[in-house]
Short mmCIF file of N, CA and C and ligand atoms in Angstrom, two decimals:
data_model
loop_
_atom_site.label_atom_id
_atom_site.label_comp_id
_atom_site.label_asym_id
_atom_site.label_seq_id
_atom_site.Cartn_x
_atom_site.Cartn_y
_atom_site.Cartn_z
N UNK D 1 -3.78 27.26 -6.09
CA UNK D 1 -2.75 26.86 -6.77
C UNK D 1 -2.84 25.88 -7.66
N UNK D 2 -2.79 26.31 -8.96
CA UNK D 2 -2.95 26.12 -10.27
C UNK D 2 -2.34 23.59 -10.43
N UNK D 3 -2.65 23.48 -9.60
CA UNK D 3 -2.32 22.54 -9.85
C UNK D 3 -3.28 21.09 -10.35
N UNK D 4 -2.98 20.70 -10.56
CA UNK D 4 -4.12 19.72 -11.64
C UNK D 4 -4.08 18.40 -10.48
N UNK D 5 -3.81 17.77 -9.83
CA UNK D 5 -3.21 16.37 -8.87
C UNK D 5 -4.60 17.53 -7.85
N UNK D 6 -4.10 18.50 -7.54
CA UNK D 6 -4.91 19.28 -6.15
C UNK D 6 -6.34 19.41 -6.08
N UNK D 7 -6.54 19.78 -7.96
CA UNK D 7 -7.99 20.16 -8.08
C UNK D 7 -8.80 18.22 -8.62
N UNK D 8 -8.03 17.24 -9.10
CA UNK D 8 -8.37 16.27 -9.01
C UNK D 8 -8.64 15.26 -7.90
N UNK D 9 -8.21 15.74 -6.81
CA UNK D 9 -8.42 15.43 -5.45
C UNK D 9 -9.60 16.32 -4.94
N UNK D 10 -10.01 17.60 -5.17
CA UNK D 10 -11.12 18.45 -4.72
C UNK D 10 -11.94 18.08 -6.07
N UNK D 11 -11.95 17.48 -6.62
CA UNK D 11 -13.49 16.85 -6.97
C UNK D 11 -13.31 18.15 -8.30
N UNK D 12 -12.73 18.98 -9.07
CA UNK D 12 -12.87 20.39 -9.90
C UNK D 12 -12.31 19.40 -10.95
N UNK D 13 -11.91 18.72 -11.79
CA UNK D 13 -11.90 17.27 -12.29
C UNK D 13 -12.17 16.11 -12.37
N UNK D 14 -12.90 15.53 -12.96
CA UNK D 14 -12.85 14.57 -13.64
C UNK D 14 -11.92 13.27 -13.49
N UNK D 15 -12.17 12.94 -12.80
CA UNK D 15 -11.10 11.33 -12.85
C UNK D 15 -11.70 10.26 -11.49
N UNK D 16 -10.69 8.69 -12.93
CA UNK D 16 -10.85 7.60 -12.44
C UNK D 16 -10.80 7.25 -10.72
N UNK D 17 -11.32 7.64 -9.70
CA UNK D 17 -10.58 7.08 -7.81
C UNK D 17 -11.43 6.46 -8.35
N UNK D 18 -9.94 4.79 -8.28
CA UNK D 18 -10.27 3.94 -7.50
C UNK D 18 -10.15 3.69 -5.92
N UNK D 19 -9.43 4.63 -5.49
CA UNK D 19 -9.48 4.16 -3.87
C UNK D 19 -9.23 5.83 -2.95
N UNK D 20 -9.97 6.26 -2.40
CA UNK D 20 -10.00 7.65 -1.73
C UNK D 20 -9.73 7.51 0.05
N UNK D 21 -9.30 7.78 0.67
CA UNK D 21 -8.97 8.05 1.91
C UNK D 21 -9.33 9.53 2.85
N UNK D 22 -8.72 10.22 3.95
CA UNK D 22 -8.96 11.48 4.79
C UNK D 22 -7.23 11.90 3.87
N UNK D 23 -6.48 10.40 3.75
CA UNK D 23 -5.11 11.23 3.23
C UNK D 23 -4.86 11.40 2.38
N UNK D 24 -4.80 9.89 1.54
CA UNK D 24 -4.15 9.37 0.28
C UNK D 24 -5.65 9.03 -0.59
N UNK D 25 -5.44 9.32 -1.99
CA UNK D 25 -6.43 8.45 -3.21
C UNK D 25 -5.33 8.12 -4.22
N UNK D 26 -5.71 7.05 -4.93
CA UNK D 26 -5.66 6.82 -6.14
C UNK D 26 -6.11 6.65 -7.30
N UNK D 27 -5.74 7.62 -8.52
CA UNK D 27 -6.89 7.44 -10.00
C UNK D 27 -5.23 6.94 -11.22
N UNK D 28 -6.67 6.36 -12.10
CA UNK D 28 -5.99 6.21 -12.98
C UNK D 28 -5.20 6.44 -14.06
N UNK D 29 -3.76 6.67 -13.90
CA UNK D 29 -2.62 7.70 -15.01
C UNK D 29 -3.83 7.68 -17.11
N UNK D 30 -3.35 9.31 -15.91
CA UNK D 30 -4.98 9.59 -18.27
C UNK D 30 -3.77 8.61 -19.09
N UNK D 31 -2.57 8.29 -19.24
CA UNK D 31 -1.75 8.21 -20.82
C UNK D 31 -1.16 6.90 -20.21
N UNK D 32 -2.03 5.18 -19.71
CA UNK D 32 -1.00 4.43 -19.00
C UNK D 32 -0.13 3.94 -20.28
N UNK D 33 1.34 3.92 -19.01
CA UNK D 33 2.17 2.71 -19.50
C UNK D 33 2.47 1.37 -19.42
N UNK D 34 0.97 0.53 -19.28
CA UNK D 34 1.22 -0.56 -18.87
C UNK D 34 -0.30 -1.13 -18.73
N UNK D 35 -0.86 -2.03 -18.97
CA UNK D 35 -2.41 -2.41 -18.50
C UNK D 35 -2.95 -1.72 -17.90
N UNK D 36 -2.16 -1.71 -16.05
CA UNK D 36 -2.14 -1.35 -15.18
C UNK D 36 -1.05 -0.18 -14.92
N UNK D 37 -2.12 0.93 -14.36
CA UNK D 37 -0.90 2.57 -14.50
C UNK D 37 -1.78 3.34 -13.50
N UNK D 38 -1.08 2.90 -12.24
CA UNK D 38 -2.17 3.78 -11.30
C UNK D 38 -0.82 5.04 -11.07
N UNK D 39 -2.02 6.58 -10.04
CA UNK D 39 -1.27 6.58 -9.14
C UNK D 39 -1.48 7.23 -7.88
N UNK D 40 -0.95 6.95 -7.18
CA UNK D 40 -1.23 6.78 -5.81
C UNK D 40 -0.56 8.39 -4.88
N UNK D 41 -1.42 9.45 -4.08
CA UNK D 41 -0.89 10.49 -4.25
C UNK D 41 -1.60 11.15 -2.88
N UNK D 42 -0.84 11.69 -2.06
CA UNK D 42 -1.49 12.10 -0.81
C UNK D 42 -2.09 13.76 -2.12
N UNK D 43 -2.91 13.22 -1.08
CA UNK D 43 -4.61 14.62 -0.99
C UNK D 43 -4.11 16.01 -0.71
N UNK D 44 -3.59 15.92 0.44
CA UNK D 44 -2.64 17.71 0.59
C UNK D 44 -1.46 17.80 -0.33
N UNK D 45 -1.19 18.20 -0.69
CA UNK D 45 -0.53 18.93 -1.73
C UNK D 45 1.20 18.64 -1.40
N UNK D 46 2.27 18.02 -1.43
CA UNK D 46 3.57 17.82 -1.74
C UNK D 46 3.97 18.58 -3.30
N UNK D 47 5.27 18.91 -2.95
CA UNK D 47 5.92 18.63 -4.25
C UNK D 47 6.92 17.96 -5.33
N UNK D 48 6.88 17.35 -4.40
CA UNK D 48 8.24 16.42 -4.50
C UNK D 48 8.90 14.86 -3.18
N UNK D 49 9.47 14.24 -3.73
CA UNK D 49 10.13 13.58 -2.82
C UNK D 49 10.51 13.68 -1.33
N UNK D 50 10.99 14.98 -1.89
CA UNK D 50 12.11 15.69 -0.43
C UNK D 50 11.21 15.59 0.16
N UNK D 51 10.32 17.15 -0.50
CA UNK D 51 9.15 17.48 1.07
C UNK D 51 8.52 17.02 1.16
N UNK D 52 8.02 15.60 0.85
CA UNK D 52 6.95 14.69 2.06
C UNK D 52 8.14 14.43 2.78
N UNK D 53 9.60 14.01 2.79
CA UNK D 53 10.14 13.15 3.66
C UNK D 53 10.41 14.40 4.49
N UNK D 54 10.58 15.98 4.55
CA UNK D 54 10.94 16.63 5.20
C UNK D 54 9.61 17.17 6.27
N UNK D 55 8.42 16.99 5.60
CA UNK D 55 6.85 17.38 6.22
C UNK D 55 6.49 16.75 6.77
N UNK D 56 6.33 15.27 6.08
CA UNK D 56 4.62 14.05 6.86
C UNK D 56 6.04 12.68 5.73
N UNK D 57 6.63 12.44 6.78
CA UNK D 57 7.78 11.43 6.40
C UNK D 57 6.18 10.32 6.57
N UNK D 58 5.07 10.03 7.44
CA UNK D 58 4.46 9.28 8.04
C UNK D 58 3.60 8.77 6.70
N UNK D 59 3.25 10.23 5.78
CA UNK D 59 2.83 8.86 4.73
C UNK D 59 3.43 8.31 3.78
N UNK D 60 4.84 8.28 3.89
CA UNK D 60 5.52 7.61 2.74
C UNK D 60 4.98 6.22 2.66
N UNK D 61 4.89 6.16 4.46
CA UNK D 61 4.22 4.36 4.56
C UNK D 61 2.85 4.49 4.02
N UNK D 62 1.97 5.27 4.11
CA UNK D 62 0.53 5.16 3.83
C UNK D 62 0.51 4.91 2.59
N UNK D 63 1.28 5.65 1.84
CA UNK D 63 1.79 5.48 -0.08
C UNK D 63 2.10 4.23 -0.35
N UNK D 64 2.98 3.70 0.50
CA UNK D 64 3.68 3.04 -0.02
C UNK D 64 2.92 1.85 -0.01
N UNK D 65 2.55 1.56 1.60
CA UNK D 65 1.48 0.35 1.82
C UNK D 65 0.67 -0.17 0.71
N UNK D 66 -0.55 1.79 0.70
CA UNK D 66 -1.16 1.56 -1.05
C UNK D 66 -0.30 0.73 -2.32
N UNK D 67 0.28 1.30 -2.23
CA UNK D 67 1.14 0.57 -3.57
C UNK D 67 0.80 -0.78 -3.28
N UNK D 68 1.75 -1.06 -2.36
CA UNK D 68 2.05 -3.12 -1.93
C UNK D 68 0.69 -3.88 -2.14
N UNK D 69 -0.80 -3.35 -1.30
CA UNK D 69 -1.99 -3.39 -0.86
C UNK D 69 -2.42 -3.96 -3.07
N UNK D 70 -2.35 -2.64 -3.60
CA UNK D 70 -2.76 -2.86 -4.98
C UNK D 70 -2.16 -3.85 -5.56
N UNK D 71 -0.94 -3.94 -5.36
CA UNK D 71 -0.29 -4.41 -6.64
C UNK D 71 -0.11 -5.45 -6.35
N UNK D 72 -0.12 -6.25 -5.16
CA UNK D 72 -0.74 -7.57 -5.04
C UNK D 72 -2.19 -8.08 -5.43
N UNK D 73 -2.85 -7.25 -5.02
CA UNK D 73 -4.32 -7.18 -5.72
C UNK D 73 -4.33 -7.64 -6.76
N UNK D 74 -3.40 -6.94 -7.83
CA UNK D 74 -3.63 -6.58 -9.22
C UNK D 74 -3.21 -7.97 -9.92
N UNK D 75 -1.30 -7.80 -8.87
CA UNK D 75 -0.78 -8.77 -10.19
C UNK D 75 -0.42 -10.06 -9.80
N UNK D 76 -0.61 -9.95 -8.79
CA UNK D 76 -0.59 -11.09 -7.66
C UNK D 76 1.08 -12.35 -8.49
N UNK D 77 1.15 -12.85 -8.08
CA UNK D 77 3.05 -12.98 -8.28
C UNK D 77 3.29 -13.11 -9.39
N UNK D 78 2.82 -12.66 -10.30
CA UNK D 78 3.80 -11.63 -11.87
C UNK D 78 4.73 -10.87 -10.67
N UNK D 79 3.70 -9.85 -10.17
CA UNK D 79 4.45 -9.10 -10.19
C UNK D 79 4.33 -7.38 -10.00
N UNK D 80 5.50 -6.34 -9.74
CA UNK D 80 4.31 -5.27 -10.99
C UNK D 80 5.53 -4.06 -10.07
N UNK D 81 5.12 -2.90 -10.15
CA UNK D 81 6.05 -2.04 -10.10
C UNK D 81 6.38 -0.63 -10.05
N UNK D 82 6.97 -0.04 -8.50
CA UNK D 82 6.48 1.21 -7.69
C UNK D 82 7.50 1.94 -7.73
N UNK D 83 7.06 3.21 -9.07
CA UNK D 83 8.32 4.04 -8.29
C UNK D 83 7.25 5.50 -8.21
N UNK D 84 8.59 6.95 -8.37
CA UNK D 84 8.62 7.95 -7.71
C UNK D 84 9.76 8.36 -8.82
N UNK D 85 9.11 9.62 -9.60
CA UNK D 85 9.75 9.95 -10.41
C UNK D 85 10.45 11.17 -9.85
N UNK D 86 11.59 12.81 -9.88
CA UNK D 86 12.08 12.67 -8.88
C UNK D 86 13.16 14.01 -9.55
N UNK D 87 11.89 15.34 -9.99
CA UNK D 87 13.04 16.65 -10.67
C UNK D 87 12.59 16.06 -12.09
N UNK D 88 13.43 17.58 -12.96
CA UNK D 88 13.64 17.03 -14.63
C UNK D 88 14.64 15.43 -15.53
N UNK D 89 15.30 15.84 -13.91
CA UNK D 89 16.56 14.47 -14.44
C UNK D 89 15.64 12.91 -14.02
N UNK D 90 14.99 13.23 -13.02
CA UNK D 90 14.12 11.91 -12.67
C UNK D 90 12.99 11.42 -13.10
N UNK D 91 12.57 13.08 -14.62
CA UNK D 91 11.16 12.02 -15.49
C UNK D 91 10.10 13.12 -15.02
N UNK D 92 9.84 13.41 -13.07
CA UNK D 92 9.23 14.20 -13.26
C UNK D 92 8.24 15.08 -14.14
N UNK D 93 6.70 15.14 -14.22
CA UNK D 93 6.43 16.30 -15.27
C UNK D 93 4.97 16.87 -14.37
N UNK D 94 5.08 16.19 -13.06
CA UNK D 94 3.58 16.56 -12.32
C UNK D 94 4.26 17.57 -11.21
N UNK D 95 3.84 18.82 -10.92
CA UNK D 95 4.72 18.60 -9.29
C UNK D 95 3.64 18.75 -8.15
N UNK D 96 3.10 17.37 -7.85
CA UNK D 96 2.60 16.63 -6.27
C UNK D 96 3.08 16.32 -6.96
N UNK D 97 3.49 15.36 -5.46
CA UNK D 97 4.04 13.81 -4.80
C UNK D 97 3.03 12.59 -5.52
N UNK D 98 3.78 12.08 -6.38
CA UNK D 98 2.70 11.11 -6.67
C UNK D 98 3.84 9.85 -6.94
N UNK D 99 2.98 7.73 -6.74
CA UNK D 99 3.66 7.05 -6.52
C UNK D 99 3.46 6.64 -8.33
N UNK D 100 4.11 5.80 -8.95
CA UNK D 100 3.24 5.60 -10.05
C UNK D 100 3.14 4.39 -9.81
N UNK D 101 2.18 3.40 -9.80
CA UNK D 101 1.96 1.46 -9.82
C UNK D 101 1.77 1.09 -10.86
N UNK D 102 2.76 -0.39 -12.10
CA UNK D 102 3.09 -0.23 -12.93
C UNK D 102 2.80 -2.11 -13.12
N UNK D 103 1.69 -2.19 -13.52
CA UNK D 103 1.46 -4.23 -13.77
C UNK D 103 1.11 -4.26 -14.95
N UNK D 104 1.03 -5.63 -15.34
CA UNK D 104 0.59 -6.99 -15.97
C UNK D 104 1.17 -6.48 -17.65
N UNK D 105 2.39 -5.77 -17.87
CA UNK D 105 3.74 -6.90 -18.56
C UNK D 105 4.89 -6.69 -17.77
N UNK D 106 5.76 -7.11 -18.32
CA UNK D 106 6.85 -7.74 -18.35
C UNK D 106 8.03 -6.08 -18.57
N UNK D 107 7.96 -5.63 -17.63
CA UNK D 107 8.49 -4.54 -17.16
C UNK D 107 10.39 -4.14 -17.76
N UNK D 108 10.53 -3.06 -18.15
CA UNK D 108 12.10 -3.14 -18.19
C UNK D 108 12.91 -2.51 -17.70
N UNK D 109 14.48 -3.09 -17.18
CA UNK D 109 15.65 -2.57 -16.16
C UNK D 109 16.93 -2.89 -17.15
N UNK D 110 17.44 -1.43 -17.12
CA UNK D 110 16.91 0.03 -17.09
C UNK D 110 15.79 0.59 -17.84
N UNK D 111 14.95 1.76 -17.32
CA UNK D 111 14.05 1.88 -18.01
C UNK D 111 14.33 3.31 -18.85
N UNK D 112 15.79 3.14 -18.56
CA UNK D 112 16.72 4.97 -20.12
C UNK D 112 15.97 5.75 -19.90
P1 LIG H 201 5.98 12.12 -13.54
O1 LIG H 201 5.78 12.18 -15.30
O2 LIG H 201 5.50 13.34 -12.66
O3 LIG H 201 6.51 10.98 -13.39
O4 LIG H 201 3.92 11.60 -13.93
C1 LIG H 201 2.81 12.66 -14.36
C2 LIG H 201 1.67 11.51 -14.14
O5 LIG H 201 0.69 11.88 -14.40
C3 LIG H 201 1.64 10.88 -16.19
O6 LIG H 201 1.79 9.16 -15.93
C4 LIG H 201 0.84 11.41 -16.40
O7 LIG H 201 0.19 10.87 -17.73
C5 LIG H 201 -0.34 11.84 -15.60
N1 LIG H 201 -1.29 12.91 -15.44
C6 LIG H 201 -1.13 14.07 -16.25
N2 LIG H 201 -2.01 14.95 -16.18
C7 LIG H 201 -3.42 14.16 -15.92
C8 LIG H 201 -4.87 14.55 -15.13
O8 LIG H 201 -5.10 15.17 -16.09
N3 LIG H 201 -5.36 12.60 -15.08
C9 LIG H 201 -4.82 11.91 -14.67
N4 LIG H 201 -5.29 11.04 -14.05
N5 LIG H 201 -3.14 11.96 -14.76
C10 LIG H 201 -2.85 12.55 -15.45
ZN1 LIG H 202 -1.55 19.13 -5.96
#
């Protein structure tokens, strides 16, 4: 499958890995939108939030728990944002489910 994030998970494409276990891994976004911009994702390929919710909902707990963990570690009381873009209107550009963890600046809302 021609998926950039599967290739990173398999070690075929180099990326800075922040965390890895058998189910999930965390990398730095190549085009950071905040001083901290991490991607938290499953090793296994799921195209989007709907597919993982249908096929492996327990993974969502692990992914969000890792987001909470890292967000608190990195940003402390300042806070952070965890988001999942889904589909074209949601702004998804890579079809391998991932959470964005953004921190290190005051983020705006609504996101535009
Ligand atoms: P989406 O737009 O699907 O929510 O998020 C995709 C994210 O993947 C974008 O923030 C983009 O910068 C990031 N990205 C795309 N290609 C690569 C890559 O090869 N390596 C890394 N580390 N991030 C990537
Ligand atoms: Zn993939």
